[in-house]
Amino acid sequence: MSLAERYQTVRERIATAASAAGRSPGDVILVAVTKYAEPEDIRALMELGHVDFGESRPQQLIQRASMAAEWLERVRVLGQGDDPHITHALDPDKPPRWHMIGHLQRNKARKIVDLVRLIHSVDSLRLAEELQSVLRKTDRRIDVLLQVNISGESTKQGCLPPAVPAMVEQIDSMYSLRLRGLMTMAPYSENPEDARPHFARCRELFEEIRATGAGEGAFNLLSMGMSGDFEVAIEEGANIVRVGSAIFGAPKA
Ligand SMILES: *Cc1c(COP(=O)(O)O)cnc(C)c1O
């Protein structure tokens, strides 16, 4: 399958899962995770009109965001050219929205805040405080998700469920951060059904917090589901899925 076909297939699977759950496909944001993607594949996806991209490593995010910005700038200045083989073209008015989805060390926070639309991976009070202190002297505010370690695995990042309400309260008190919801990852398994109870538990936690009016009433994003389990995640209430290998292919060894 080509990249365009894999992308289309993922979009169709999202639409089917959303409809099965009684929701509109447009309610689910697809973040294309580029960590194993080749630069030309990122460009090809942008040419298909895709805007939401995710990276798990800050350095990579910085490089790729600046590369994409350069492509768009070149098109803005030089136009598309008249190559008859171009069927899709970059739209300079559709800049990518970058999502930071992996563990963020505090010393990298300053470098990425201006590049990202949403940080999915706020996993400690210290990181939240660092983001707040980086942004404090500016007018900027940034949207963040609290990453929850829903399964409690010791290898996973994230706030343990019992600590979530206190953490939500703390983040909500930081002016420069707008808490938009929760992010979680299910334990690795070959069987997507194994993820279901974890996603269901995260959804419950999400609803409980939303009912408290957190995030100035804008607490409405639930980021869960990857290539192996995004349909189950959507069925359990996810409205952002983070999909890498199902779009870009498995990582090259
Ligand atoms: C890599 C990654 C993904 C995407 O994984 P795939 O299985 O390739 O879809 C999603 N979320 C996070 C946090 C990741 O690091």
Short mmCIF file of C-alpha atoms and ligand atoms in Angstrom, two decimals:
data_model
loop_
_atom_site.label_atom_id
_atom_site.label_comp_id
_atom_site.label_asym_id
_atom_site.label_seq_id
_atom_site.Cartn_x
_atom_site.Cartn_y
_atom_site.Cartn_z
CA MET A 1 0.00 0.00 0.00
CA SER A 2 1.15 3.55 -0.68
CA LEU A 3 1.29 6.23 1.99
CA ALA A 4 -1.87 7.82 0.61
CA GLU A 5 -3.69 4.47 0.77
CA ARG A 6 -2.54 3.77 4.32
CA TYR A 7 -3.61 7.26 5.37
CA GLN A 8 -7.00 6.84 3.72
CA THR A 9 -7.45 3.45 5.36
CA VAL A 10 -6.71 4.89 8.80
CA ARG A 11 -9.19 7.71 8.18
CA GLU A 12 -11.85 5.21 7.16
CA ARG A 13 -11.21 3.04 10.21
CA ILE A 14 -11.53 6.13 12.43
CA ALA A 15 -14.81 7.06 10.74
CA THR A 16 -16.19 3.53 11.14
CA ALA A 17 -15.22 3.35 14.83
CA ALA A 18 -16.70 6.80 15.50
CA SER A 19 -19.98 5.92 13.77
CA ALA A 20 -20.17 2.61 15.64
CA ALA A 21 -19.84 4.59 18.87
CA GLY A 22 -22.61 6.96 17.79
CA ARG A 23 -20.24 9.85 17.17
CA SER A 24 -19.31 11.91 14.17
CA PRO A 25 -15.96 11.08 12.47
CA GLY A 26 -15.21 14.79 12.56
CA ASP A 27 -15.16 14.62 16.38
CA VAL A 28 -11.93 12.63 16.32
CA ILE A 29 -8.61 14.37 15.67
CA LEU A 30 -5.99 12.21 14.00
CA VAL A 31 -2.46 13.10 15.05
CA ALA A 32 -0.03 11.59 12.55
CA VAL A 33 3.00 10.53 14.60
CA THR A 34 6.13 11.18 12.56
CA LYS A 35 8.80 9.64 14.78
CA TYR A 36 9.68 6.95 12.22
CA ALA A 37 8.57 8.87 9.13
CA GLU A 38 10.84 10.03 6.33
CA PRO A 39 10.75 13.78 5.67
CA GLU A 40 9.23 13.23 2.21
CA ASP A 41 6.38 11.27 3.79
CA ILE A 42 5.60 14.15 6.13
CA ARG A 43 5.52 16.44 3.14
CA ALA A 44 3.30 14.04 1.20
CA LEU A 45 0.81 13.95 4.07
CA MET A 46 0.78 17.75 4.23
CA GLU A 47 0.07 17.76 0.50
CA LEU A 48 -2.94 15.55 1.20
CA GLY A 49 -4.19 18.34 3.45
CA HIS A 50 -3.26 16.81 6.79
CA VAL A 51 -2.43 19.31 9.56
CA ASP A 52 -2.01 17.52 12.90
CA PHE A 53 1.43 15.98 13.44
CA GLY A 54 2.99 14.52 16.57
CA GLU A 55 6.53 13.90 17.74
CA SER A 56 7.71 12.14 20.87
CA ARG A 57 11.22 13.64 21.00
CA PRO A 58 11.72 17.40 21.40
CA GLN A 59 14.81 17.60 19.20
CA GLN A 60 13.05 15.82 16.38
CA LEU A 61 9.99 18.02 16.79
CA ILE A 62 12.11 21.15 16.50
CA GLN A 63 13.82 19.88 13.33
CA ARG A 64 10.66 18.72 11.65
CA ALA A 65 8.60 21.74 12.53
CA SER A 66 11.27 24.03 11.06
CA MET A 67 11.58 21.85 7.96
CA ALA A 68 7.84 21.99 7.36
CA ALA A 69 7.79 25.74 7.94
CA GLU A 70 10.54 26.13 5.32
CA TRP A 71 8.61 24.14 2.75
CA LEU A 72 5.58 26.33 3.25
CA GLU A 73 7.63 29.50 3.11
CA ARG A 74 9.20 28.41 -0.15
CA VAL A 75 5.79 27.77 -1.67
CA ARG A 76 4.59 31.12 -0.38
CA VAL A 77 7.51 32.89 -2.03
CA LEU A 78 8.02 30.86 -5.18
CA GLY A 79 4.60 29.34 -5.80
CA GLN A 80 3.97 25.69 -6.61
CA GLY A 81 5.72 25.79 -9.99
CA ASP A 82 4.02 24.26 -13.01
CA ASP A 83 5.19 20.66 -12.74
CA PRO A 84 2.43 18.65 -14.46
CA HIS A 85 3.19 15.68 -12.19
CA ILE A 86 2.06 17.53 -9.09
CA THR A 87 -1.40 16.30 -8.27
CA HIS A 88 -1.42 17.53 -4.68
CA ALA A 89 0.32 20.66 -3.53
CA LEU A 90 1.34 22.25 -0.26
CA ASP A 91 -1.11 24.84 0.93
CA PRO A 92 0.86 27.65 2.60
CA ASP A 93 -2.29 28.66 4.45
CA LYS A 94 -2.52 25.29 6.17
CA PRO A 95 0.51 25.17 8.46
CA PRO A 96 0.92 21.98 10.49
CA ARG A 97 -0.13 21.87 14.12
CA TRP A 98 2.57 20.11 16.11
CA HIS A 99 1.73 17.93 19.09
CA MET A 100 4.35 17.01 21.68
CA ILE A 101 3.39 13.49 22.70
CA GLY A 102 6.47 12.07 24.45
CA HIS A 103 8.27 12.65 27.71
CA LEU A 104 9.48 16.23 27.92
CA GLN A 105 12.51 17.02 30.03
CA ARG A 106 12.23 20.32 31.82
CA ASN A 107 15.34 21.71 30.13
CA LYS A 108 13.68 21.25 26.72
CA ALA A 109 10.44 23.01 27.63
CA ARG A 110 11.61 26.47 26.60
CA LYS A 111 12.71 25.23 23.19
CA ILE A 112 9.39 23.78 22.16
CA VAL A 113 6.68 25.97 23.67
CA ASP A 114 6.57 28.29 20.68
CA LEU A 115 6.29 25.42 18.22
CA VAL A 116 3.53 23.27 19.64
CA ARG A 117 -0.22 23.49 19.56
CA LEU A 118 -0.77 20.94 22.33
CA ILE A 119 1.48 19.15 24.80
CA HIS A 120 -0.05 15.72 25.50
CA SER A 121 2.61 14.63 27.95
CA VAL A 122 2.56 16.80 31.04
CA ASP A 123 3.43 14.05 33.49
CA SER A 124 4.69 15.83 36.59
CA LEU A 125 4.08 18.92 38.64
CA ARG A 126 7.68 19.97 38.05
CA LEU A 127 7.21 19.98 34.29
CA ALA A 128 3.98 21.98 34.61
CA GLU A 129 5.79 24.48 36.82
CA GLU A 130 8.64 24.76 34.33
CA LEU A 131 6.22 25.47 31.48
CA GLN A 132 4.48 28.06 33.62
CA SER A 133 7.77 29.76 34.45
CA VAL A 134 8.86 29.77 30.78
CA LEU A 135 5.59 31.39 29.71
CA ARG A 136 5.00 33.61 32.72
CA LYS A 137 6.64 36.70 31.25
CA THR A 138 4.83 36.41 27.93
CA ASP A 139 1.18 36.78 26.98
CA ARG A 140 1.17 33.29 25.62
CA ARG A 141 -0.83 30.46 27.08
CA ILE A 142 -0.43 26.88 26.07
CA ASP A 143 -2.88 23.99 25.90
CA VAL A 144 -1.79 20.88 27.74
CA LEU A 145 -3.04 17.42 28.59
CA LEU A 146 -2.22 15.61 31.79
CA GLN A 147 -0.67 12.24 31.01
CA VAL A 148 -2.13 9.52 33.20
CA ASN A 149 -0.43 6.20 33.92
CA ILE A 150 -3.73 4.38 33.94
CA SER A 151 -2.31 0.85 34.21
CA GLY A 152 0.21 1.79 36.90
CA GLU A 153 3.06 0.02 35.08
CA SER A 154 6.37 1.12 36.55
CA THR A 155 7.87 1.58 33.07
CA LYS A 156 5.26 4.15 32.06
CA GLN A 157 5.33 7.90 32.47
CA GLY A 158 2.35 9.69 33.85
CA CYS A 159 0.43 10.65 36.91
CA LEU A 160 -1.11 7.75 38.83
CA PRO A 161 -4.92 7.93 38.94
CA PRO A 162 -5.28 8.67 42.68
CA ALA A 163 -2.98 11.68 42.26
CA VAL A 164 -4.85 13.09 39.28
CA PRO A 165 -7.43 15.33 41.03
CA ALA A 166 -4.77 17.18 43.05
CA MET A 167 -2.59 17.54 39.97
CA VAL A 168 -5.52 18.93 37.97
CA GLU A 169 -6.12 21.51 40.66
CA GLN A 170 -2.46 22.56 40.66
CA ILE A 171 -2.24 22.89 36.89
CA ASP A 172 -5.50 24.80 36.84
CA SER A 173 -3.95 27.38 39.14
CA MET A 174 -1.15 28.10 36.63
CA TYR A 175 -2.22 31.02 34.49
CA SER A 176 -0.15 30.20 31.40
CA LEU A 177 -1.35 26.62 31.12
CA ARG A 178 -4.79 25.67 29.92
CA LEU A 179 -5.61 22.12 30.93
CA ARG A 180 -7.59 20.63 28.05
CA GLY A 181 -7.86 16.99 29.08
CA LEU A 182 -6.08 13.70 29.64
CA MET A 183 -3.72 11.48 27.67
CA THR A 184 -2.97 7.83 28.31
CA MET A 185 -1.31 4.78 26.78
CA ALA A 186 -2.51 1.23 27.29
CA PRO A 187 0.02 -1.49 28.13
CA TYR A 188 1.52 -3.09 25.05
CA SER A 189 -0.46 -6.08 23.76
CA GLU A 190 -1.07 -7.88 20.49
CA ASN A 191 -4.77 -7.86 21.22
CA PRO A 192 -6.48 -4.44 21.07
CA GLU A 193 -9.28 -5.71 23.32
CA ASP A 194 -6.76 -5.86 26.19
CA ALA A 195 -6.61 -2.06 26.04
CA ARG A 196 -10.36 -1.60 26.49
CA PRO A 197 -10.58 -1.67 30.32
CA HIS A 198 -7.69 0.78 30.59
CA PHE A 199 -9.27 3.20 28.13
CA ALA A 200 -12.64 2.84 29.85
CA ARG A 201 -11.06 3.69 33.21
CA CYS A 202 -9.34 6.75 31.76
CA ARG A 203 -12.63 7.88 30.25
CA GLU A 204 -14.30 7.63 33.65
CA LEU A 205 -11.58 9.70 35.25
CA PHE A 206 -11.88 12.20 32.40
CA GLU A 207 -15.65 12.53 32.91
CA GLU A 208 -15.26 12.96 36.67
CA ILE A 209 -12.79 15.78 36.18
CA ARG A 210 -14.76 17.41 33.43
CA ALA A 211 -17.79 17.50 35.73
CA THR A 212 -15.80 19.68 38.15
CA GLY A 213 -15.48 22.41 35.50
CA ALA A 214 -11.70 22.08 35.25
CA GLY A 215 -9.73 23.89 32.55
CA GLU A 216 -12.09 26.89 32.56
CA GLY A 217 -14.73 24.65 31.00
CA ALA A 218 -12.43 23.72 28.10
CA PHE A 219 -11.43 20.36 29.55
CA ASN A 220 -12.69 18.34 26.61
CA LEU A 221 -9.84 16.40 24.99
CA LEU A 222 -9.14 12.73 25.60
CA SER A 223 -6.01 11.52 23.81
CA MET A 224 -5.77 7.75 23.66
CA GLY A 225 -5.20 5.08 21.03
CA MET A 226 -2.25 4.28 18.75
CA SER A 227 -1.85 2.13 15.63
CA GLY A 228 -2.65 -1.08 17.48
CA ASP A 229 -5.68 0.06 19.44
CA PHE A 230 -7.13 3.35 18.12
CA GLU A 231 -10.51 1.87 17.22
CA VAL A 232 -11.04 0.51 20.73
CA ALA A 233 -9.92 3.89 22.10
CA ILE A 234 -12.50 5.74 19.98
CA GLU A 235 -15.22 3.32 21.08
CA GLU A 236 -14.24 4.15 24.67
CA GLY A 237 -14.43 7.90 24.12
CA ALA A 238 -11.11 9.10 22.72
CA ASN A 239 -11.35 12.25 20.60
CA ILE A 240 -7.65 12.43 19.75
CA VAL A 241 -5.77 9.38 18.47
CA ARG A 242 -2.00 9.28 17.89
CA VAL A 243 -1.17 7.04 14.96
CA GLY A 244 2.31 6.43 13.56
CA SER A 245 3.14 3.06 12.01
CA ALA A 246 -0.33 2.42 10.54
CA ILE A 247 0.20 5.55 8.40
CA PHE A 248 3.95 5.69 7.80
CA GLY A 249 4.77 1.98 7.94
CA ALA A 250 6.70 0.06 10.56
CA PRO A 251 10.03 1.53 11.68
CA LYS A 252 12.95 0.55 9.52
CA ALA A 253 15.49 -1.55 11.38
C1 LIG B 1 5.11 6.40 18.93
C2 LIG B 1 3.95 6.89 19.69
C3 LIG B 1 2.66 6.75 19.17
C4 LIG B 1 2.35 6.10 17.83
O1 LIG B 1 2.69 4.74 17.86
P1 LIG B 1 2.27 3.76 16.68
O2 LIG B 1 2.10 2.46 17.37
O3 LIG B 1 3.39 3.78 15.71
O4 LIG B 1 1.00 4.27 16.10
C5 LIG B 1 1.61 7.26 19.92
N1 LIG B 1 1.82 7.84 21.13
C6 LIG B 1 3.04 7.98 21.66
C7 LIG B 1 3.18 8.64 22.98
C8 LIG B 1 4.15 7.50 20.96
O5 LIG B 1 5.37 7.63 21.50
#
